[in-house]
Amino acid sequence: MSRKRNSSGEGTEEAIPMNVESPRKKNEDEDEDETMDGVEYSNDEESTEPSFLDTFYGLSSESNDDRSQAAQLMLNHCLLGPSANVKDAAYAFRRLLNGLCSGRAAARQGYASALTSFLKLSHEMGVLHSINTNGNESSTLSFVRDQLVKTTDPKDTDCTKYGKRKGSEERDHHFGRLFGILSVIRSGILLSKKGQTDLHQTKSVSAGFVRDLIGLYNHRKWMREPSAYAMINLIDSFYSLCPQKEASQVVEFLVSDVVTPDLLSSTSLQGYTAEQIAVALNIQAQSKEHDISLPPNLRSEILSSRTVPALAQTLSSTSVVSQPRAHVVWDIIWCPFLTVPSQQSGKSSKKKSNQRKLRKELPECSDTALDVVKVIVNHVIMGSLLGVEQESKMHSGNNATHGRRALALSLVEVLCGCESFSPKAGPFHIQIEGGILENTILTPAIVQKLFLDVISARGGKQGGPLLRPMALKVLQSVVDSCSLFPDDYGKRFSCAKAILSCDPRFDCRTKSAACSSLLFLENDQSGAITTSILELWKQYVSFLIGKVLSSATKSAKGDQSSASYEALGYIDLVYTFTKKMFRLSQSSKLGTIDDIRDEVLSFLFVGSYFDCSELKAGDDEGILQAAMKINTGLVGLPSLLPFAVRVVMSAADFATTLQSARDSSPEDVTKSTKELSLLNLLITFSNGCQKLENHGCKRLVPINDADDETVVTAIVLKQQGAAINLDHASSMCLQRFRVGCAILSSILHVNLLRCGQANELSGSENMDLDEEEEDDSEVKEFISDLASAQHNLMVALGILEKEASEDETTETENALTDFANVCGVILSSNLNEQGQIGGATPKLLREAVKTAWSSALRLCIEHESKTLFDVSLQNALLEFIGVDLQDLQEEDQEDASDLEGEDSDIDEDDNEGNVGIFAKAASSNVDIEDSAEVSSDEDANIDVNMDDDDEDVELDDSQLQTILMEDDDEDEDSYGLEHHAGADAALAKLIKLKQDARKAGQQARERIVLLNQLRCVLLLDITLRQINDQKFAFDFVDNMLLPILQTRRVLEKAVIAGRVGQKPAPNDNEKRDMVEKLTSLIKTKLFKIKKVSEIEEAKFSQLALSIMDEARKDGSEGHSQCCSSALIFLFRTSPSMSSMAALRPKFCKLVSEWATKRRSHVKTSFFENIVEQHLCFAKVVLVNPLCQASKDARSTFLKCECFRLLSSFWSDNEKKKEPDSQEMGAEWLVENCSLFADSMFEAMKDAEMRKTRRVRDLLKTADKFIDYIQNKMVDEPRLINTMTSFISECKTLNETTESSSVKSFCEILRQKIENFISQSQSRLAEAQTISEEPQSSKKKKKKKKKGKKR
């Protein structure tokens, strides 16, 4: 490049000479580097703005802002600026044309955009005419077209120097021509709005451009769509200038003389491509708008309900276009062929999207736009794209590819009224009525194929990495588009119905919140609820009820499984919706919420238990309205819903009833108000039963004994009335007690209802009628016993007076125990095992028992009836959780004898020096403890007492063979019988089958018992919570500690035995759950008892010793921790320090057994838990035994454990654990300091303890011990001597060890011990000096004076 500087050093630009036909470079992508002769431009490094030539580099930038800035600078320089001139403009024109053929970066977009602005400005300013040096011979428009055609000619004849173009260069030139034509079109130079353009020139040049585009269309298939798009833009540019006469003439000329003969000459629509259809439809739509006559080929219908089937394959072939961009034919179909702009309302006019409505009359066609939309959905979307057969909408005819599904999603998105973009109309959305959405567009087949199958697909079968996100986006767009319509709530409900009609579990399967968002169910804020939303919810409930009833239609046609599965999904939606209504019923002041909730509950209740086929006319309110709706919905069908549906409706009914007790009241209302709300709901059910029966409805299971039913109903009504009409002056506890009993009785009474029998099941699968009658009689007995127990308890508390009819002999010893028995029997009954056949759910029944029992306890506490919490209540609660006191006493006696025998055996083994079998076991790596446990388990299994009927007989094949062959020879000869081996095998199998059946029965009965016990733990749990702040709490609990511990050990042992065996033990899970519940009672509930009273010393010692004996028995780590927790709880009731110290001998024996005896069952966690939880008591009972055990332990590991436990006593954090009793047990620590020092000295001499991994723990403990005796100033000669010897051992260890950390530790300990010894010796010497000094004379005189006064 040539560059010229002026005298000041700044670059200047000279005029660019006009040279249009400059030589062509080999690579035109780099035309920006080309320099004209005589061109001088500035490229100074200090220049802040790019020069004229540099702007052409900016036009190819990938940044929109950079391209825009470069185009502005270029236009300003050559056209608008003060230095503008024709030469620079001509040079810019040529550079812009050449840049269209560049494929580098974004050159084509930048140069085309700049060319559009350049042509527009230069044409208006007359510069374009000046550039045309041959203006006298050709017009300006022809000049522009000629230059464009010549520059973009892929087959340039001037190839003498550079040769033929490459294939990629030819493609770039084709696209350059396309972009150049679009630039000319958008510049508006073809036809001026002011009418200054020559009409003949416009027709000629426009026809040339159209023929150029048709040539591009015929060149390659991939050029068809952009060429058609450019033709549409060219023709539309003239349509936009109508009604100018010149514009109409140009359109008629182009359509009749160019487009129709050259592009649309085919007479068959099936021969049209998608691009030809787009051009033809655009011409028809625009001509209709501007009243322009069309040639005969275009006056016939192209897109109508009759032609779409023939065009379906062609339209579906546009799926090859990468989505979400749609083919140009769909842009033309939506805008402007099927829709026109609508008069937007004030709501939608504020939106950025333009609203369009469907045409009532299509161009050149008698159909409406809605008719064509229906045919497009049926034939194009469902038929061609998704392959759904018309005869069976839900069955696939062929496999739809991802591309076809993507196009179908794009079309459905537009048809659903979602905001879309069209190059012709910009952002737009089509106004679609809700009925069209539900019945035409979002059909079950489309929802299933496009959304459900794609979104919920796993493994890439239906959805892909691009298809699934697109489906989720379209689904969210459907939800968001509802706000664009005036009828927002109507469209929401239509979309929700369409989606839920396909699958009621749509949100769950797609893991989205589409339906919840459409129905405003995702927000729990009551302040956002309006009257329109409530009306929407009412319609939603009616829709769900109708779908449940429609399941009977499928069931009647034989498709029972599908009907039941579908109905269950809708019932689940009903249940979820009702729970939300309960949460909003009290927080919102709108009464319609309560009406919706009651409507749902009435429908569930009536549909579950009543036959409404003979319903008589009555008031159209409440529960009768639900009965009428069911009766109307089942006209001409079976009068009952399917059995499986009735069962789930029953469960949903009572599940929502349970939810009402939790969410029906605001948080600031008392708990009794919530319970009263639940009672009112149950009263509604009771009254509803009577009302339904009075109007002709029948129970699905009729009443067997009407008299008993009348008596029971009267009892329930009496309890309900007493609870509702209670005097406000009564105490809160009494109110809750009456309400709790009424709730329990009402639930039991409703439990008499049944869902009927499953006629579709076999006889063996139906519920036995005798069992139903037995359950009904049991329920009636429960109601009667509950009323009697309630009355007796209130009489015992003095709330009610004893009736004269009651005999003295009928008075029970403890009314609270009787009430507990009733609650326990209810929890242990078959009502909790009915599963889906029963009426009330077991969970609701347990909640009612919990309410009644807790309120009874609070009432007794309020009346200070301590006498009711006696031994009988303890025994009753223990019996319900499986604690048998008599069996436990017998087991205690056996265990005591076993422990004595174990002790004697262990002592003998220890005296023999661990020789014999133990030595052999040690040498053979056999774990004697495991062997002993296994053998004891086997012995226990052998000694189990079983009935003769339940006894399992183990038969050996050889023994059985011997039994069958025991006949002597004489009998054999006399009868002539032969023995058959097949008969023996059959008999053995028969016996085996009988044994297996007997075992299965035993396991089933055991499981039922365990489940009942698990439920009854609730009673004991509630009792401990209610009495935790009472003074008599420990008096009530003390006798229960040991039985609970023993029961827990037995169950845990059974669970562990099941784990060790080859197969898991029967009912292992239930036993494990029971162990966990008992553990929770011991570890958490006992420690929550706030007030404890001192007990007698004898009782304290007896109970503590029993718990310690329990810890000695074979148990796990968890059992040892439970025993220690119980013992710690017992320590809180210790009457005195002496009573705690009295336990020291027992602890000495227990620690000695743990440390010295190999077969001991005492675990380290027993002592560790005591130390952690009650350090003061541990000081009293554990310091001396652990110090002794640290010397006598049978293994190095146990010695280290002793030192680890003892380190807690010497640490300084004891004050944080026991702030109220810091000095408790301190004297016991001081007394045992010398003993502990001896233990440390002996351990330091042990070679095993000198190992690095052991000696570190010992040295850490020694460090804490030295700090303790230094702070407490423990001055004993024996201790000083021992510590002096300990220094020598530290020196020896320091010399022999290889560990640097141990060496430094030994040095630190040596210095601390020497410091302690010197200070202690000085204190001892000072004390001895003081004791030897004679008393002074003054003290003697004072003593004499005191003596005289006496």
mmCIF file of C-alpha atoms in Angstrom, residues 582 586 657-682 732 736 739-740 743 851:
data_model
loop_
_atom_site.group_PDB
_atom_site.id
_atom_site.type_symbol
_atom_site.label_atom_id
_atom_site.label_comp_id
_atom_site.label_asym_id
_atom_site.label_seq_id
_atom_site.Cartn_x
_atom_site.Cartn_y
_atom_site.Cartn_z
ATOM 1 C CA PHE A 582 -57.721 -27.532 54.082
ATOM 2 C CA GLN A 586 -59.043 -20.920 57.617
ATOM 3 C CA THR A 657 -60.001 -36.174 57.188
ATOM 4 C CA LEU A 658 -56.724 -36.741 58.987
ATOM 5 C CA GLN A 659 -55.235 -33.779 57.162
ATOM 6 C CA SER A 660 -58.068 -31.608 58.410
ATOM 7 C CA ALA A 661 -56.898 -32.188 61.968
ATOM 8 C CA ARG A 662 -53.506 -30.759 61.045
ATOM 9 C CA ASP A 663 -54.113 -27.961 58.586
ATOM 10 C CA SER A 664 -57.689 -26.792 59.035
ATOM 11 C CA SER A 665 -56.856 -24.226 61.714
ATOM 12 C CA PRO A 666 -54.410 -21.349 61.819
ATOM 13 C CA GLU A 667 -51.278 -21.634 63.890
ATOM 14 C CA ASP A 668 -52.405 -19.233 66.615
ATOM 15 C CA VAL A 669 -55.453 -21.340 67.495
ATOM 16 C CA THR A 670 -55.143 -23.901 70.282
ATOM 17 C CA LYS A 671 -54.849 -27.586 69.600
ATOM 18 C CA SER A 672 -58.301 -28.251 71.030
ATOM 19 C CA THR A 673 -59.779 -26.086 68.274
ATOM 20 C CA LYS A 674 -58.171 -28.299 65.647
ATOM 21 C CA GLU A 675 -59.537 -31.401 67.339
ATOM 22 C CA LEU A 676 -62.966 -29.799 67.486
ATOM 23 C CA SER A 677 -62.764 -29.078 63.758
ATOM 24 C CA LEU A 678 -62.044 -32.756 63.109
ATOM 25 C CA LEU A 679 -64.973 -33.755 65.311
ATOM 26 C CA ASN A 680 -67.332 -31.476 63.385
ATOM 27 C CA LEU A 681 -66.228 -33.122 60.168
ATOM 28 C CA LEU A 682 -66.887 -36.580 61.594
ATOM 29 C CA MET A 732 -59.520 -27.137 78.851
ATOM 30 C CA ARG A 736 -60.083 -32.082 75.174
ATOM 31 C CA VAL A 739 -63.583 -34.259 72.287
ATOM 32 C CA GLY A 740 -60.868 -36.923 72.053
ATOM 33 C CA ILE A 743 -63.411 -38.432 67.867
ATOM 34 C CA THR A 851 -55.593 -37.806 71.249
#
